[in-house]
Amino acid sequence: MISDNVHAITENTNIEMDNSEGISQLYNAVKHSIRRYLYELDGTQPHDMYDLVLKQVEQPLLEAILEHTKGNQSKAAEYLGLNRGTLRKKLRAYNLHK
């Protein structure tokens, strides 16, 4: 699954989000995971890739940001560029609310 590939790659990569090298590593990890997923389909045509990728990336993103902010939703919303209400809606959708 895409999330497993992203998780494995990012666990093995020291991603520094405060510099362009870290952003490039994240970009490359996601791109590699998508390519691998498509390869593993072995000719089967994918459907709804956009939604699939967003769902697979959004939840771990929310989890990581919440861990980083020690559960501070206001700070997490600020980091994500979302308003708190939108963040809370997303947290409920992924059953990450407390």
CSV table of C-alpha atoms in Angstrom, one decimal:
chain,number,residue,atom,x,y,z
A,1,MET,CA,0.0,0.0,0.0
A,2,ILE,CA,1.2,3.5,-0.6
A,3,SER,CA,1.2,4.5,3.1
A,4,ASP,CA,3.5,1.5,3.9
A,5,ASN,CA,5.9,2.5,1.2
A,6,VAL,CA,6.0,6.1,2.3
A,7,HIS,CA,6.4,5.1,5.9
A,8,ALA,CA,9.3,2.7,5.1
A,9,ILE,CA,11.0,5.2,2.9
A,10,THR,CA,10.6,8.1,5.3
A,11,GLU,CA,11.7,6.0,8.3
A,12,ASN,CA,15.0,5.3,6.4
A,13,THR,CA,15.5,8.9,5.3
A,14,ASN,CA,16.5,11.7,7.6
A,15,ILE,CA,13.9,14.2,6.5
A,16,GLU,CA,14.5,17.8,7.6
A,17,MET,CA,11.4,19.8,6.9
A,18,ASP,CA,13.1,23.1,7.5
A,19,ASN,CA,15.3,23.1,4.5
A,20,SER,CA,14.9,22.5,0.7
A,21,GLU,CA,16.9,19.3,0.9
A,22,GLY,CA,14.3,17.8,3.3
A,23,ILE,CA,11.4,19.0,1.1
A,24,SER,CA,13.1,17.4,-1.9
A,25,GLN,CA,13.6,14.1,0.0
A,26,LEU,CA,9.9,14.1,0.9
A,27,TYR,CA,8.9,14.8,-2.7
A,28,ASN,CA,11.1,12.0,-3.9
A,29,ALA,CA,9.8,9.6,-1.3
A,30,VAL,CA,6.2,10.2,-2.3
A,31,LYS,CA,7.0,10.0,-6.0
A,32,HIS,CA,9.0,6.8,-5.5
A,33,SER,CA,6.1,5.3,-3.5
A,34,ILE,CA,3.5,6.1,-6.2
A,35,ARG,CA,5.8,4.7,-9.0
A,36,ARG,CA,6.3,1.5,-6.9
A,37,TYR,CA,2.5,1.2,-6.3
A,38,LEU,CA,1.8,1.6,-10.1
A,39,TYR,CA,4.5,-1.0,-10.9
A,40,GLU,CA,3.0,-3.5,-8.4
A,41,LEU,CA,-0.4,-3.2,-10.1
A,42,ASP,CA,1.3,-5.2,-12.8
A,43,GLY,CA,-0.8,-3.8,-15.6
A,44,THR,CA,-4.0,-3.4,-13.7
A,45,GLN,CA,-5.5,0.0,-14.4
A,46,PRO,CA,-5.7,2.1,-11.2
A,47,HIS,CA,-8.8,4.0,-10.3
A,48,ASP,CA,-9.3,7.1,-8.1
A,49,MET,CA,-5.5,7.5,-7.7
A,50,TYR,CA,-5.9,11.2,-6.6
A,51,ASP,CA,-8.3,10.3,-3.7
A,52,LEU,CA,-6.2,7.2,-2.8
A,53,VAL,CA,-3.0,9.2,-2.5
A,54,LEU,CA,-4.5,12.1,-0.6
A,55,LYS,CA,-6.1,9.7,1.9
A,56,GLN,CA,-2.8,7.7,2.3
A,57,VAL,CA,-0.8,10.9,2.8
A,58,GLU,CA,-3.2,13.1,4.8
A,59,GLN,CA,-3.6,10.8,7.9
A,60,PRO,CA,0.1,10.2,8.6
A,61,LEU,CA,0.7,13.9,8.0
A,62,LEU,CA,-1.9,14.8,10.6
A,63,GLU,CA,-0.5,12.2,13.0
A,64,ALA,CA,3.0,13.4,12.6
A,65,ILE,CA,2.1,17.1,13.1
A,66,LEU,CA,0.0,16.3,16.2
A,67,GLU,CA,2.9,14.3,17.6
A,68,HIS,CA,5.3,17.2,16.9
A,69,THR,CA,3.0,19.7,18.5
A,70,LYS,CA,2.3,17.4,21.4
A,71,GLY,CA,-1.4,17.4,20.6
A,72,ASN,CA,-1.7,21.2,20.4
A,73,GLN,CA,-4.4,21.5,17.8
A,74,SER,CA,-4.0,25.3,17.5
A,75,LYS,CA,-0.3,25.0,16.7
A,76,ALA,CA,-1.0,22.0,14.4
A,77,ALA,CA,-3.5,24.0,12.5
A,78,GLU,CA,-1.0,26.8,12.1
A,79,TYR,CA,1.7,24.4,10.9
A,80,LEU,CA,-0.7,23.0,8.4
A,81,GLY,CA,-2.0,26.3,7.2
A,82,LEU,CA,-5.6,25.3,8.2
A,83,ASN,CA,-8.1,26.9,10.5
A,84,ARG,CA,-8.8,25.0,13.7
A,85,GLY,CA,-12.3,24.0,12.6
A,86,THR,CA,-11.0,22.4,9.4
A,87,LEU,CA,-8.3,20.5,11.3
A,88,ARG,CA,-10.8,19.2,13.8
A,89,LYS,CA,-13.1,18.0,11.0
A,90,LYS,CA,-10.2,16.1,9.4
A,91,LEU,CA,-9.2,14.7,12.8
A,92,ARG,CA,-12.7,13.4,13.3
A,93,ALA,CA,-12.7,11.9,9.8
A,94,TYR,CA,-9.6,9.9,10.6
A,95,ASN,CA,-10.8,9.2,14.2
A,96,LEU,CA,-7.8,11.1,15.5
A,97,HIS,CA,-9.7,13.5,17.8
A,98,LYS,CA,-9.5,13.2,21.5
